[in-house]
Short mmCIF file of C-alpha atoms in Angstrom, two decimals:
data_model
loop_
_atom_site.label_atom_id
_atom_site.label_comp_id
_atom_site.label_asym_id
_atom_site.label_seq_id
_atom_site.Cartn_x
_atom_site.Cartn_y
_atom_site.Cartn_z
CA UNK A 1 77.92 -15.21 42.22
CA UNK A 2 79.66 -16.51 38.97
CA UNK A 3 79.37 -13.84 35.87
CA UNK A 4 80.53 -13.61 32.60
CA UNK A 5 82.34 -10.33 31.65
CA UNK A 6 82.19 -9.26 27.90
CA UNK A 7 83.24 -6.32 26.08
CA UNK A 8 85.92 -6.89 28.89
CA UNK A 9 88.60 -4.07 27.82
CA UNK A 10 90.49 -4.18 31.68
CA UNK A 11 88.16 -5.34 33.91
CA UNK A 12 86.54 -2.67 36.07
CA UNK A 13 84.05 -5.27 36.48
CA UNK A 14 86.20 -7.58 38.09
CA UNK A 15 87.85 -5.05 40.32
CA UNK A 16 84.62 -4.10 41.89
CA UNK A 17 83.16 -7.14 42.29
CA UNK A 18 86.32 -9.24 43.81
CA UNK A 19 85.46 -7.38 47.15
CA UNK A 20 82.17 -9.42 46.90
CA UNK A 21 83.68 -12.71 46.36
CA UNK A 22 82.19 -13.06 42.91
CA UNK A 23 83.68 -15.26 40.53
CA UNK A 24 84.57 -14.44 37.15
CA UNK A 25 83.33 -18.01 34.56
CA UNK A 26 85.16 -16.05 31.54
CA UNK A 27 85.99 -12.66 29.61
CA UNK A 28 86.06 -11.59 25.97
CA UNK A 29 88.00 -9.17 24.82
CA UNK A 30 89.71 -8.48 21.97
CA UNK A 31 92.30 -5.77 21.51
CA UNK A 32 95.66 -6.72 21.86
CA UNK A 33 96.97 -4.32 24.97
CA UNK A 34 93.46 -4.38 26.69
CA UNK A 35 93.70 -8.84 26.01
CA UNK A 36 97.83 -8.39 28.07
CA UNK A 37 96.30 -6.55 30.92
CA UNK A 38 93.81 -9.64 31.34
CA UNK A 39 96.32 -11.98 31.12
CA UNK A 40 98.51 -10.15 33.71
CA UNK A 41 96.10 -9.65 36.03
CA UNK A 42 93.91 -12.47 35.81
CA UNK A 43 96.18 -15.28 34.23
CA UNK A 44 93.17 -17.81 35.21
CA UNK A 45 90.54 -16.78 33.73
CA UNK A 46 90.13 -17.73 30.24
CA UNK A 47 89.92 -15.25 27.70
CA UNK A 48 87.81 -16.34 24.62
CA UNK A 49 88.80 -13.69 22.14
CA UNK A 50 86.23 -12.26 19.28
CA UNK A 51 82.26 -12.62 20.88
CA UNK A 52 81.58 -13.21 17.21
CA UNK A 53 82.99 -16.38 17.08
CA UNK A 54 82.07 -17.64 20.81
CA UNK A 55 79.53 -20.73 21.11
CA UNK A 56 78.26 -19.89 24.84
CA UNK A 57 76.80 -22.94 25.36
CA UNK A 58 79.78 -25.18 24.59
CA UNK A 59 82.32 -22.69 26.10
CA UNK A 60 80.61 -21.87 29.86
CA UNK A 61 80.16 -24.71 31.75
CA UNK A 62 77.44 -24.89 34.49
CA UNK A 63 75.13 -22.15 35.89
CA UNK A 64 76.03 -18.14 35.15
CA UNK A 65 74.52 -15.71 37.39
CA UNK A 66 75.12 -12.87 35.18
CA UNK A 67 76.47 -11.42 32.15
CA UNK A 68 78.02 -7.92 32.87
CA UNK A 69 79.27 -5.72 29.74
CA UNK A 70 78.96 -2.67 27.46
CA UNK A 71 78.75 -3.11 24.03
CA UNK A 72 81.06 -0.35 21.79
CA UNK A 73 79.12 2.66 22.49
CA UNK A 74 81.00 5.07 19.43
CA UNK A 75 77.93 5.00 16.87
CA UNK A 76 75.75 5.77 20.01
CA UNK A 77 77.75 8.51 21.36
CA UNK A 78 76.68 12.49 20.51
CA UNK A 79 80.42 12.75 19.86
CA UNK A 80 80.33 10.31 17.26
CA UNK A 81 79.20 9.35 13.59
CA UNK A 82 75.77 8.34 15.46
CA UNK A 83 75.44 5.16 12.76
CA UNK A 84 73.30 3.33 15.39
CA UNK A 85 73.51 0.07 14.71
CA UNK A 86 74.98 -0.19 11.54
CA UNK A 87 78.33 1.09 13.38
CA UNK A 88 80.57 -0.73 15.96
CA UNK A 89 77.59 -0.47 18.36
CA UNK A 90 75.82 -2.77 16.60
CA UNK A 91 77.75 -6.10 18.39
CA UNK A 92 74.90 -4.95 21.05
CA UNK A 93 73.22 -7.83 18.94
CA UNK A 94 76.63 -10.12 20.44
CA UNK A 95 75.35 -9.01 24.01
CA UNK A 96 71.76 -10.50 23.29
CA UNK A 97 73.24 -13.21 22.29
CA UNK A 98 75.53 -14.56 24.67
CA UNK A 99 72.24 -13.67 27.64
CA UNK A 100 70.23 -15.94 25.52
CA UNK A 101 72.36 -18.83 25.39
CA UNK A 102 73.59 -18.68 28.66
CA UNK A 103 70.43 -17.34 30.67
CA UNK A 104 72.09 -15.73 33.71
CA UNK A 105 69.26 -15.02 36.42
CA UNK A 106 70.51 -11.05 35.60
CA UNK A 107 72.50 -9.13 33.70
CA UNK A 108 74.08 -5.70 33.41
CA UNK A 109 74.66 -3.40 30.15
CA UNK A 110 76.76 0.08 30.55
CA UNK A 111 76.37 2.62 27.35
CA UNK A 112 76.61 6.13 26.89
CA UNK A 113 73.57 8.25 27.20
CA UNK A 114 73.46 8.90 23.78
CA UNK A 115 71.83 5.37 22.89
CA UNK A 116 68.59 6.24 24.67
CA UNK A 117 68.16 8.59 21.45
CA UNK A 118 69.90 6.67 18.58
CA UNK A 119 67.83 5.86 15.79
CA UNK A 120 65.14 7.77 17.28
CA UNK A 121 65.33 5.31 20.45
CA UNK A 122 64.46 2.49 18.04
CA UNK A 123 68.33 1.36 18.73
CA UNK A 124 67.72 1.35 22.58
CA UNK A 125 63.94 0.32 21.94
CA UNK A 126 65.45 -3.35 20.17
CA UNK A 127 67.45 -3.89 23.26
CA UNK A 128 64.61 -3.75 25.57
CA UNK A 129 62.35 -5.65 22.99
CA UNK A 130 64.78 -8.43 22.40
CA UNK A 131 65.16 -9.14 26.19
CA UNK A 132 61.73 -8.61 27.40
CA UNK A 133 60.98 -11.98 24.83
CA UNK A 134 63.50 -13.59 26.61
CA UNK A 135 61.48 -13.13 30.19
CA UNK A 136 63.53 -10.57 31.62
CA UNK A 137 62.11 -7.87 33.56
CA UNK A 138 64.00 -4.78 32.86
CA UNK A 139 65.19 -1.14 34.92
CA UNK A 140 67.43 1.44 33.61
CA UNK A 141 68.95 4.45 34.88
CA UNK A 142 71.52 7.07 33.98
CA UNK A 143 74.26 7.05 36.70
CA UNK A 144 77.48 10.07 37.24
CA UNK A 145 80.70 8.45 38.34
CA UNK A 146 81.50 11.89 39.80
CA UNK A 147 78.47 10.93 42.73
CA UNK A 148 80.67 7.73 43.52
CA UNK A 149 83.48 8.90 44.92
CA UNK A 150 86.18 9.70 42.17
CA UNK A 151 86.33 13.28 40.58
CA UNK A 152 85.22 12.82 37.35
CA UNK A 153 82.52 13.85 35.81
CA UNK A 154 81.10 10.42 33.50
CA UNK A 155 77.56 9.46 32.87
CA UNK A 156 76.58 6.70 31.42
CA UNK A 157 73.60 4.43 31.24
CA UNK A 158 73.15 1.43 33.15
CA UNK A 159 70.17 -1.34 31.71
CA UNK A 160 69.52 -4.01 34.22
CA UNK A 161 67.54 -7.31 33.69
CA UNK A 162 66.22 -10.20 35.88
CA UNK A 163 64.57 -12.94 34.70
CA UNK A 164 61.28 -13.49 35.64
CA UNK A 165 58.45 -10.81 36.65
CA UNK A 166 60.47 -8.97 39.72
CA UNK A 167 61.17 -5.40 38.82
CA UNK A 168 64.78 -4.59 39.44
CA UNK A 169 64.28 -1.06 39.85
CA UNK A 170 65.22 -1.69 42.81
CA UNK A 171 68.77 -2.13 42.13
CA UNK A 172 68.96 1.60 40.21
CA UNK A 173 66.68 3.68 42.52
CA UNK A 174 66.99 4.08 46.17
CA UNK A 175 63.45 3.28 48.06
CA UNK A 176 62.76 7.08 48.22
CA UNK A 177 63.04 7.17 44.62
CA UNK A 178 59.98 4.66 44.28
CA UNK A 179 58.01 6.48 46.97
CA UNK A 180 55.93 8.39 44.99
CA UNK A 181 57.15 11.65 46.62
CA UNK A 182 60.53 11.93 44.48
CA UNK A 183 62.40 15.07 45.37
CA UNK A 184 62.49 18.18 42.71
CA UNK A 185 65.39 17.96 40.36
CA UNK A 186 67.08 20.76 42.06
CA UNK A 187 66.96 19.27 45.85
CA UNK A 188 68.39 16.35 44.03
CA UNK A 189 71.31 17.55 42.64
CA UNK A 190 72.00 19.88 45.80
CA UNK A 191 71.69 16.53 47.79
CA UNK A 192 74.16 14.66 45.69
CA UNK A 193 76.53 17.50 45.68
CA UNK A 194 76.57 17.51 49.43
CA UNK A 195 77.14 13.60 50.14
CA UNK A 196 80.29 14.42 47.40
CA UNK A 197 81.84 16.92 49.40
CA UNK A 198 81.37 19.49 45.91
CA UNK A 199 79.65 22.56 45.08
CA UNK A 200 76.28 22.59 43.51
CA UNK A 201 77.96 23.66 40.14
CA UNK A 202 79.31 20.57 39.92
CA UNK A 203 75.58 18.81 39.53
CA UNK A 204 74.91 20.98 36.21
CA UNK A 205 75.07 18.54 33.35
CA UNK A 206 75.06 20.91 30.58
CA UNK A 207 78.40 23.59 29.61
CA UNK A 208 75.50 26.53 28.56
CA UNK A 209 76.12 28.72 31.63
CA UNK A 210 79.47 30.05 32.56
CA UNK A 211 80.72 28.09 35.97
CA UNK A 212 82.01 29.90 38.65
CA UNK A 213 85.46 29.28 39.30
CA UNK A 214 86.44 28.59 43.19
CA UNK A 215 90.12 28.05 42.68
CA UNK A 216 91.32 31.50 43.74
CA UNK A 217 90.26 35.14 41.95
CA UNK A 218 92.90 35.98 39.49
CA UNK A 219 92.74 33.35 36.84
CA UNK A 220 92.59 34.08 33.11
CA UNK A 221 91.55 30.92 30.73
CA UNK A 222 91.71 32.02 26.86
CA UNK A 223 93.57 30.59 24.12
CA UNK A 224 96.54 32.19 22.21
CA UNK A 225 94.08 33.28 18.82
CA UNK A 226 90.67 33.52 20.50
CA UNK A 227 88.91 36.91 19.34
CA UNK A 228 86.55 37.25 21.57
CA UNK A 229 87.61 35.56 25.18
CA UNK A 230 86.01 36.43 28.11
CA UNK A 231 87.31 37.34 31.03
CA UNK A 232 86.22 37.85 34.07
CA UNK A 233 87.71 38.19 38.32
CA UNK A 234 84.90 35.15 38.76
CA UNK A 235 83.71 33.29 36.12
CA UNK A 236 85.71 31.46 32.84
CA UNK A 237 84.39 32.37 29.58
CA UNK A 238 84.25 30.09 26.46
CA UNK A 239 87.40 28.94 24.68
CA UNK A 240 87.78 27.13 22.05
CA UNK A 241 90.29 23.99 22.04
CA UNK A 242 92.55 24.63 19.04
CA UNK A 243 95.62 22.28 19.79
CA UNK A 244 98.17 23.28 17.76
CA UNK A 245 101.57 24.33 18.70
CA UNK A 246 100.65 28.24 18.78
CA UNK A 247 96.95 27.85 20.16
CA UNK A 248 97.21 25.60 23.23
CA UNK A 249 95.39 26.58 26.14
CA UNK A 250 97.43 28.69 28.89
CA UNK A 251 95.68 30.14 32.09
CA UNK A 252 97.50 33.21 33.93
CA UNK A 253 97.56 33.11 37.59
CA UNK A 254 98.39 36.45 39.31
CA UNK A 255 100.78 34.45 41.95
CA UNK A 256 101.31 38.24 43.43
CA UNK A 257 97.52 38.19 44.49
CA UNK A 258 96.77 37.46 48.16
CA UNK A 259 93.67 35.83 46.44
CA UNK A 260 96.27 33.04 44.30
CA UNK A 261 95.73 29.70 44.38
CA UNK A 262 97.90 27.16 44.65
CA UNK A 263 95.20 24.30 44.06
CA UNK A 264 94.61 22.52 41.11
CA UNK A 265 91.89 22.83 38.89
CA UNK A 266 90.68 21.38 35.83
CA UNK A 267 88.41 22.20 32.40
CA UNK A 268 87.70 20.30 29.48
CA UNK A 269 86.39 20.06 26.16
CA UNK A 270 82.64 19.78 25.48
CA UNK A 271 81.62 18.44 21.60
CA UNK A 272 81.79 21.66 20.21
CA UNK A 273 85.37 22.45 21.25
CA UNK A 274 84.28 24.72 23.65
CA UNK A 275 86.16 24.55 26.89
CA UNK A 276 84.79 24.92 30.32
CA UNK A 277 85.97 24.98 34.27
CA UNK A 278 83.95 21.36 34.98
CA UNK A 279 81.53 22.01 37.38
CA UNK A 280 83.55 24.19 40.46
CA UNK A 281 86.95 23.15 39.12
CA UNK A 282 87.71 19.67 41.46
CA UNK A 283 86.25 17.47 38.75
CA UNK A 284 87.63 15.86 35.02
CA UNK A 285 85.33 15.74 31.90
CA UNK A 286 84.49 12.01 30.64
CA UNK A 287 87.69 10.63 30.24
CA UNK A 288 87.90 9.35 26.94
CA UNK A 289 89.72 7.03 24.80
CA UNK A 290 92.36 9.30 22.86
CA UNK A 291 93.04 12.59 25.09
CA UNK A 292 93.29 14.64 21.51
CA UNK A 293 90.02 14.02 21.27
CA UNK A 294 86.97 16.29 21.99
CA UNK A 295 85.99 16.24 25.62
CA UNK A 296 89.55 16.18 26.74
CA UNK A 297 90.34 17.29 30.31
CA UNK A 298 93.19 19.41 31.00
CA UNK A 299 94.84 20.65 34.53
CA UNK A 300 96.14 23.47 35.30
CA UNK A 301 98.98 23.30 38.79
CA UNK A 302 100.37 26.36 40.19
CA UNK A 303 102.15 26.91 43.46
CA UNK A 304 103.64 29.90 44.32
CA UNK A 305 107.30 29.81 43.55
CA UNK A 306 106.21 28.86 39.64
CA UNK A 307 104.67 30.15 36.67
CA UNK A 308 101.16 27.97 35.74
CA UNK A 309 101.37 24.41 34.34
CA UNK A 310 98.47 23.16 31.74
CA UNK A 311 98.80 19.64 30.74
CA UNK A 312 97.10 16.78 29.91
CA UNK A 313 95.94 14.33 32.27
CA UNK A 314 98.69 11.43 33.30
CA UNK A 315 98.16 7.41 32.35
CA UNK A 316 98.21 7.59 36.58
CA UNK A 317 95.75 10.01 37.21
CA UNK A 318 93.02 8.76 34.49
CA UNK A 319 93.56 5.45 36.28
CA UNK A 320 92.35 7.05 39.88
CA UNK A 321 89.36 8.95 38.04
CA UNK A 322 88.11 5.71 36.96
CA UNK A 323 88.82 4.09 40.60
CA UNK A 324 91.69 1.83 39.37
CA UNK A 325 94.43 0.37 41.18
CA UNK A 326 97.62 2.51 40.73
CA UNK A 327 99.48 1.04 37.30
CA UNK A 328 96.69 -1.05 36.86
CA UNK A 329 97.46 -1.27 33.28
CA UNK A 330 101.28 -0.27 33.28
CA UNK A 331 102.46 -4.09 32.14
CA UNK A 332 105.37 -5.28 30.16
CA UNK A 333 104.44 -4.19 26.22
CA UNK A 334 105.90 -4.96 22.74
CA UNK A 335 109.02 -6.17 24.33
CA UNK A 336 109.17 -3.33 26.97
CA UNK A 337 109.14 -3.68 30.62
CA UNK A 338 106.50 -2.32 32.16
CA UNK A 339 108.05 1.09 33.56
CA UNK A 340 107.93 2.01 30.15
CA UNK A 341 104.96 0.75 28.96
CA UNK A 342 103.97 3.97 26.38
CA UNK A 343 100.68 6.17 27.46
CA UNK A 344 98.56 5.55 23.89
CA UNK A 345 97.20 2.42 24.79
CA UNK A 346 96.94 3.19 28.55
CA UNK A 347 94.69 6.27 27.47
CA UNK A 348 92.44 4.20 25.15
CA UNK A 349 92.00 1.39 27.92
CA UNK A 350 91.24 3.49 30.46
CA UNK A 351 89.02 6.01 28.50
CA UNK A 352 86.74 2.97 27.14
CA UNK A 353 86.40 1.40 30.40
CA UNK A 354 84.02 1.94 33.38
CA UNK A 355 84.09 3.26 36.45
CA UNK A 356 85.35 1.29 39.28
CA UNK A 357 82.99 2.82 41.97
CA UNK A 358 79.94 2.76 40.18
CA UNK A 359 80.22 -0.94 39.12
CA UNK A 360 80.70 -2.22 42.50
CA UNK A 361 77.52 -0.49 43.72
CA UNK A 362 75.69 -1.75 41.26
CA UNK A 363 77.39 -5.06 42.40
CA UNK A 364 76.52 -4.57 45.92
CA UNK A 365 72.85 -3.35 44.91
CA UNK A 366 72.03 -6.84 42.77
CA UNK A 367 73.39 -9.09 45.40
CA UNK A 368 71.30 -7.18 47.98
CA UNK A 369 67.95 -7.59 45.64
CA UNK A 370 69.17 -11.47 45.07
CA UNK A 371 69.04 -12.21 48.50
CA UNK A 372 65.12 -11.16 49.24
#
């Protein structure tokens, strides 16, 4: 299948459909350090810069299969402005454009869940206007990384189209899903939780309740000037995420206690600077672009010979939660080799990017429905 990747930032596209022998026509991408990775890793496949300025038609040559991309989801996002369309998430518009020119038999569009509800759903509501007149027939479906096999807790919304009349539902929903016996939101969850290999806590998609902590007994969360921290021999109460020097988080682990734990666990940010044990403690929060932003994910390491470590999570590990190669984007940077290619832009090209997993079963799921 040939497909055109835009909105590329470093490929997760690419990475989970090369198993399937896809091949990729072209990218587009624009920001400087996401624009090196492509060139290091792909140095074949044309790049074509600002979507703006692309003329489809005279840059793709021959049939496209599909167009696979998310358009800048920031004035979508609950954690953002919400601007709709009048902020960065309006090059959506780019994304109809480049399917109409090039008319791919489908195509795939990743966003946050917050664009189901921007504007009202008028935002989302264009979308699905604008390429229903273009003869697609059109499925969508919010999907959780954390269900594909990496620990991190990321959903997102997935729009799929195919041209003609031919429902691709059947690419987003499993055939027990279109039964007309569904299972009850609770069976589900328990279900999914089980094929992960996690508790049920980690299928609850909202911070409200206090999680139950299974990383060992004794362990304090609280933040050096919280007032009113909880605390608790099972559960962690609500802190708040104040990151200065004197208010980081700390956690105290009673190392004495047969009950310790020398696991590691994490908790993260939620948009109101509240921070939570995510799901049962095996999982990351959305990984996002800049780690001092809300939703950050911390860990906390202990073993038993030393005190507690909370930090941040590594370039490294952000790279497995999204189901990257190892140093998939440590390259040579601004003159720098590439074992010291700096973290910033390593955060921000991971954070913005997609999940690995969850791409290539979508792959796996079109190419399935393209072959009936």
């Amino acid at each position: 299948m040939r497909y055109v990747s835009i909105f590329s930032g470093v490929e997760a596209a690419t990475l989970a459909f090369e198993p399937l022998g896809w091949y990729p026509v072209a990218f587009s991408e624009i920001e400087p350090f996401q624009c090196a990775v492509l060139a290091e890793r792909w140095p074949d496949v044309p790049n074509l810069g600002d979507i703006t300025k692309v003329d489809w038609k005279n840059e793709i040559h021959g049939a496209v299969d599909l167009v696979v991309g998310g358009s800048p989801c920031q004035s979508f996002s609950v954690a953002g402005k919400r601007e709709g369309l009048k902020g960065a998430s309006g090059l959506m518009f780019e994304y109809i454009r480049c399917v109409q020119e090039l008319r791919p038999r489908w195509f795939l569009w990743e966003n946050v869940p917050g664009a189901l509800t921007s504007e009202n759903g008028d935002a989302f509501g264009q979308l699905l206007r604008e390429m229903d007149e273009l003869g697609y027939c059109l499925a969508w479906r919010i999907l959780d990384s954390q269900f594909f096999g990496v620990a991190q807790r990321r959903r997102r919304l997935f729009l799929v189209g195919h041209i003609g009349a031919e429902s691709p539902a059947e690419v987003l929903f499993e055939p027990d899903c279109l039964s007309g016996n569904p299972q009850s939101s609770r069976e589900k969850r328990k279900e999914l939780t089980r094929r992960a290999g996690r508790s049920a806590a980690c299928a609850g998609f909202k911070y409200s309740a206090a999680p139950r902590a299974s990383v060992g007994k004794n362990i304090v969360c609280m933040t050096g000037t919280q007032a009113h921290c909880h605390i608790s021999d099972e559960i962690s109460g609500c802190l708040t995420a104040h990151m200065g020097k004197d208010d980081a988080p700390v956690v105290v682990v009673d190392s004495n206690s047969e009950n310790a734990s020398n696991e590691a666990f994490g908790f993260a940010q939620n948009t109101r600077n509240e921070v939570r044990i995510v799901g049962d403690g095996t999982i990351s929060g959305a990984l996002t672009a800049n780690p001092g932003m809300k939703q950050t994910t911390f860990v906390c390491t202990s073993d038993y010979a030393s005190a507690p470590l909370v930090r941040r999570l590594t370039p490294l590990e952000c790279e497995r939660l999204q189901g990257f190669p190892d140093n998939h984007t440590r390259i040579s940077w601004n003159g720098k080799p590439a074992d010291e290619c700096p973290d910033g832009p390593r955060y921000k090209a991971i954070g913005n990017s997609m999940a690995v997993p969850v791409m290539r079963w979508l792959g796996e799921r079109i190419e399935e429905a393209d072959r009936i």
